[in-house]
mmCIF file of C-alpha atoms in Angstrom:
data_model
loop_
_atom_site.group_PDB
_atom_site.id
_atom_site.type_symbol
_atom_site.label_atom_id
_atom_site.label_comp_id
_atom_site.label_asym_id
_atom_site.label_seq_id
_atom_site.Cartn_x
_atom_site.Cartn_y
_atom_site.Cartn_z
ATOM 1 C CA MET A 85 0.002 -0.002 -0.003
ATOM 2 C CA LEU A 86 1.270 3.448 -0.872
ATOM 3 C CA ALA A 87 1.503 6.284 1.561
ATOM 4 C CA ALA A 88 1.043 9.887 0.554
ATOM 5 C CA LEU A 89 2.315 12.855 2.489
ATOM 6 C CA ILE A 90 0.100 15.889 2.137
ATOM 7 C CA ARG A 91 0.706 19.375 3.377
ATOM 8 C CA PHE A 92 -1.643 22.315 3.180
ATOM 9 C CA SER A 93 -1.964 25.742 4.712
ATOM 10 C CA LEU A 94 -4.258 26.201 7.663
ATOM 11 C CA THR A 95 -6.782 27.958 5.428
ATOM 12 C CA GLN A 96 -7.080 24.804 3.355
ATOM 13 C CA ARG A 97 -8.151 22.412 6.117
ATOM 14 C CA LEU A 98 -11.259 21.364 4.216
ATOM 15 C CA LEU A 99 -9.203 20.493 1.137
ATOM 16 C CA LEU A 100 -6.863 18.512 3.357
ATOM 17 C CA LEU A 101 -9.783 16.516 4.770
ATOM 18 C CA VAL A 102 -11.307 15.926 1.342
ATOM 19 C CA LEU A 103 -8.013 14.848 -0.242
ATOM 20 C CA THR A 104 -7.241 12.581 2.716
ATOM 21 C CA ALA A 105 -10.674 10.965 2.329
ATOM 22 C CA MET A 106 -10.073 10.525 -1.416
ATOM 23 C CA LEU A 107 -6.717 8.836 -0.814
ATOM 24 C CA VAL A 108 -8.124 6.504 1.824
ATOM 25 C CA GLY A 109 -11.070 5.740 -0.452
ATOM 26 C CA LEU A 110 -8.621 4.797 -3.204
ATOM 27 C CA GLY A 111 -6.856 2.387 -0.860
ATOM 28 C CA HIS A 112 -3.874 4.530 0.073
ATOM 29 C CA GLU A 113 -2.562 5.547 3.437
ATOM 30 C CA ALA A 114 -2.592 9.301 3.987
ATOM 31 C CA VAL A 115 -0.136 11.065 6.271
ATOM 32 C CA PRO A 116 -1.438 14.643 6.468
ATOM 33 C CA ALA A 117 0.650 17.606 7.536
ATOM 34 C CA THR A 118 -0.576 21.165 8.005
ATOM 35 C CA ASP A 119 2.546 22.961 6.735
ATOM 36 C CA GLY A 120 5.817 22.355 4.947
ATOM 37 C CA ALA A 121 7.971 22.106 8.060
ATOM 38 C CA GLU A 122 5.750 19.408 9.526
ATOM 39 C CA ALA A 123 5.714 17.553 6.201
ATOM 40 C CA TRP A 124 9.514 17.647 6.003
ATOM 41 C CA GLU A 125 9.876 16.362 9.575
ATOM 42 C CA ARG A 126 7.507 13.472 8.871
ATOM 43 C CA PHE A 127 9.223 12.641 5.601
ATOM 44 C CA GLN A 128 12.651 12.557 7.247
ATOM 45 C CA ALA A 129 11.325 10.207 9.916
ATOM 46 C CA ASP A 130 9.646 7.902 7.380
ATOM 47 C CA PRO A 131 10.294 8.490 3.663
ATOM 48 C CA LEU A 132 7.095 7.669 1.826
ATOM 49 C CA ASP A 133 6.366 6.322 -1.640
ATOM 50 C CA ILE A 134 4.474 9.407 -2.806
ATOM 51 C CA VAL A 135 4.455 13.014 -1.678
ATOM 52 C CA ILE A 136 1.494 15.165 -2.616
ATOM 53 C CA THR A 137 2.389 18.726 -1.745
ATOM 54 C CA ASP A 138 0.709 22.061 -2.233
ATOM 55 C CA TRP A 139 2.860 24.599 -4.035
ATOM 56 C CA MET A 140 2.117 27.583 -1.815
ATOM 57 C CA MET A 141 2.510 26.805 1.855
ATOM 58 C CA PRO A 142 3.776 28.504 4.996
ATOM 59 C CA LYS A 143 7.189 27.714 6.492
ATOM 60 C CA ILE A 144 8.425 25.546 3.573
ATOM 61 C CA ASP A 145 6.710 25.823 0.201
ATOM 62 C CA GLY A 146 6.090 22.921 -2.172
ATOM 63 C CA LEU A 147 9.105 23.664 -4.345
ATOM 64 C CA GLU A 148 11.463 23.678 -1.373
ATOM 65 C CA LEU A 149 9.926 20.495 0.019
ATOM 66 C CA THR A 150 10.381 18.857 -3.385
ATOM 67 C CA ARG A 151 14.033 19.927 -3.516
ATOM 68 C CA ARG A 152 14.605 18.517 -0.025
ATOM 69 C CA VAL A 153 12.919 15.225 -0.899
ATOM 70 C CA ARG A 154 15.109 14.936 -4.007
ATOM 71 C CA GLY A 155 18.235 15.811 -2.037
ATOM 72 C CA MET A 156 17.693 13.215 0.677
ATOM 73 C CA PRO A 157 19.478 9.889 0.119
ATOM 74 C CA LYS A 158 17.020 7.016 0.309
ATOM 75 C CA ALA A 159 16.735 3.436 -0.862
ATOM 76 C CA LYS A 160 13.539 3.878 -2.870
ATOM 77 C CA TYR A 161 12.264 6.530 -5.254
ATOM 78 C CA THR A 162 9.683 8.995 -3.979
ATOM 79 C CA TYR A 163 7.172 10.218 -6.543
ATOM 80 C CA VAL A 164 6.288 13.904 -6.049
ATOM 81 C CA LEU A 165 2.907 15.220 -7.124
ATOM 82 C CA LEU A 166 2.681 19.009 -6.874
ATOM 83 C CA LEU A 167 -0.765 20.430 -6.192
ATOM 84 C CA THR A 168 -1.271 23.930 -7.537
ATOM 85 C CA ALA A 169 -3.729 26.568 -8.632
ATOM 86 C CA LEU A 170 -0.893 28.379 -10.421
ATOM 87 C CA GLU A 171 -0.756 28.384 -14.192
ATOM 88 C CA GLY A 172 1.773 29.117 -16.861
ATOM 89 C CA ARG A 173 4.816 27.594 -18.466
ATOM 90 C CA ALA A 174 7.285 29.317 -16.122
ATOM 91 C CA ARG A 175 5.521 27.837 -13.077
ATOM 92 C CA TYR A 176 5.455 24.401 -14.676
ATOM 93 C CA LEU A 177 9.171 24.611 -15.407
ATOM 94 C CA ASP A 178 9.921 25.821 -11.870
ATOM 95 C CA GLY A 179 8.177 22.748 -10.496
ATOM 96 C CA MET A 180 9.909 20.372 -12.889
ATOM 97 C CA HIS A 181 13.333 21.878 -12.117
ATOM 98 C CA ALA A 182 12.642 21.445 -8.406
ATOM 99 C CA GLY A 183 12.057 17.741 -9.030
ATOM 100 C CA ALA A 184 8.272 17.307 -9.284
ATOM 101 C CA ASP A 185 7.154 14.261 -11.245
ATOM 102 C CA ASP A 186 3.652 15.482 -11.990
ATOM 103 C CA PHE A 187 1.145 18.231 -11.266
ATOM 104 C CA ILE A 188 -2.490 18.240 -10.310
ATOM 105 C CA THR A 189 -4.564 21.415 -10.346
ATOM 106 C CA LYS A 190 -7.118 22.575 -7.854
ATOM 107 C CA PRO A 191 -9.862 21.642 -7.423
ATOM 108 C CA VAL A 192 -8.813 18.006 -7.195
ATOM 109 C CA HIS A 193 -11.103 15.472 -8.826
ATOM 110 C CA GLN A 194 -10.973 11.894 -7.554
ATOM 111 C CA GLU A 195 -10.790 10.331 -11.029
ATOM 112 C CA GLU A 196 -7.799 12.481 -11.969
ATOM 113 C CA LEU A 197 -6.098 11.811 -8.634
ATOM 114 C CA HIS A 198 -6.628 8.078 -9.121
ATOM 115 C CA ALA A 199 -5.168 8.194 -12.636
ATOM 116 C CA ARG A 200 -2.115 10.139 -11.463
ATOM 117 C CA LEU A 201 -1.549 7.738 -8.566
ATOM 118 C CA ARG A 202 -1.658 4.818 -11.022
ATOM 119 C CA VAL A 203 1.024 6.583 -13.064
ATOM 120 C CA ALA A 204 3.058 6.993 -9.860
ATOM 121 C CA ASP A 205 2.725 3.237 -9.236
ATOM 122 C CA ARG A 206 3.982 2.461 -12.739
ATOM 123 C CA VAL A 207 6.919 4.838 -12.440
ATOM 124 C CA ARG A 208 7.894 3.519 -9.028
ATOM 125 C CA ASP A 209 7.665 -0.075 -10.355
ATOM 126 C CA LEU A 210 10.021 0.576 -13.305
ATOM 127 C CA PRO A 211 13.237 -0.527 -11.530
ATOM 128 C CA ALA A 212 11.673 -3.837 -10.465
ATOM 129 C CA ARG A 213 10.325 -4.435 -13.983
ATOM 130 C CA ALA A 214 13.739 -3.642 -15.454
ATOM 131 C CA ARG A 215 15.401 -6.135 -13.094
ATOM 132 C CA ARG A 216 12.870 -8.816 -14.066
ATOM 133 C CA GLY A 217 13.461 -8.090 -17.744
ATOM 134 C CA ALA A 218 17.225 -8.265 -17.319
ATOM 135 C CA ALA A 219 16.889 -11.606 -15.498
ATOM 136 C CA LEU A 220 14.714 -12.984 -18.287
ATOM 137 C CA ALA A 221 17.225 -11.780 -20.884
ATOM 138 C CA ARG A 222 20.028 -13.617 -19.076
ATOM 139 C CA VAL A 223 17.953 -16.805 -19.062
ATOM 140 C CA ASP A 224 17.246 -16.421 -22.807
ATOM 141 C CA ARG A 225 20.945 -15.984 -23.573
ATOM 142 C CA ALA A 226 22.042 -18.921 -21.443
ATOM 143 C CA ASP A 227 23.529 -21.880 -23.306
ATOM 144 C CA PRO A 228 20.964 -24.687 -23.063
ATOM 145 C CA ARG A 229 23.798 -27.250 -22.999
ATOM 146 C CA GLU A 230 25.198 -25.828 -19.759
ATOM 147 C CA PRO A 231 23.512 -26.585 -16.441
ATOM 148 C CA PRO A 232 22.050 -23.499 -14.730
#
């Protein structure tokens, strides 16, 4: 089961509750945080599979949180989904340069969130699929006359 770290400003409590309910309803564990500093502390204590972060937050904004997640050494890849109401190419590029994998715009719709989380699953599964493919390729190249 995936876990998603969410952080929102205090004025967005309702959105936090709704998004948490959506994630739980989709079978994910939600680890809500009310601001960027709390989200960063929680992530450091337990790096999660997916981080859903609002772009504009107090204490640490979504771009800085994304940079910190990317800069932290960890065994597994963390997929970062940046939640924003901001528009424009420059904003998109800022998010991508900070290390975001994807964006979702407000208001969040459950079907779109579900689709983006499925993409996150596929991306996070790529290393395991590559290892399986490499193992199969080695088996295919093996000389059938030699014992395994």
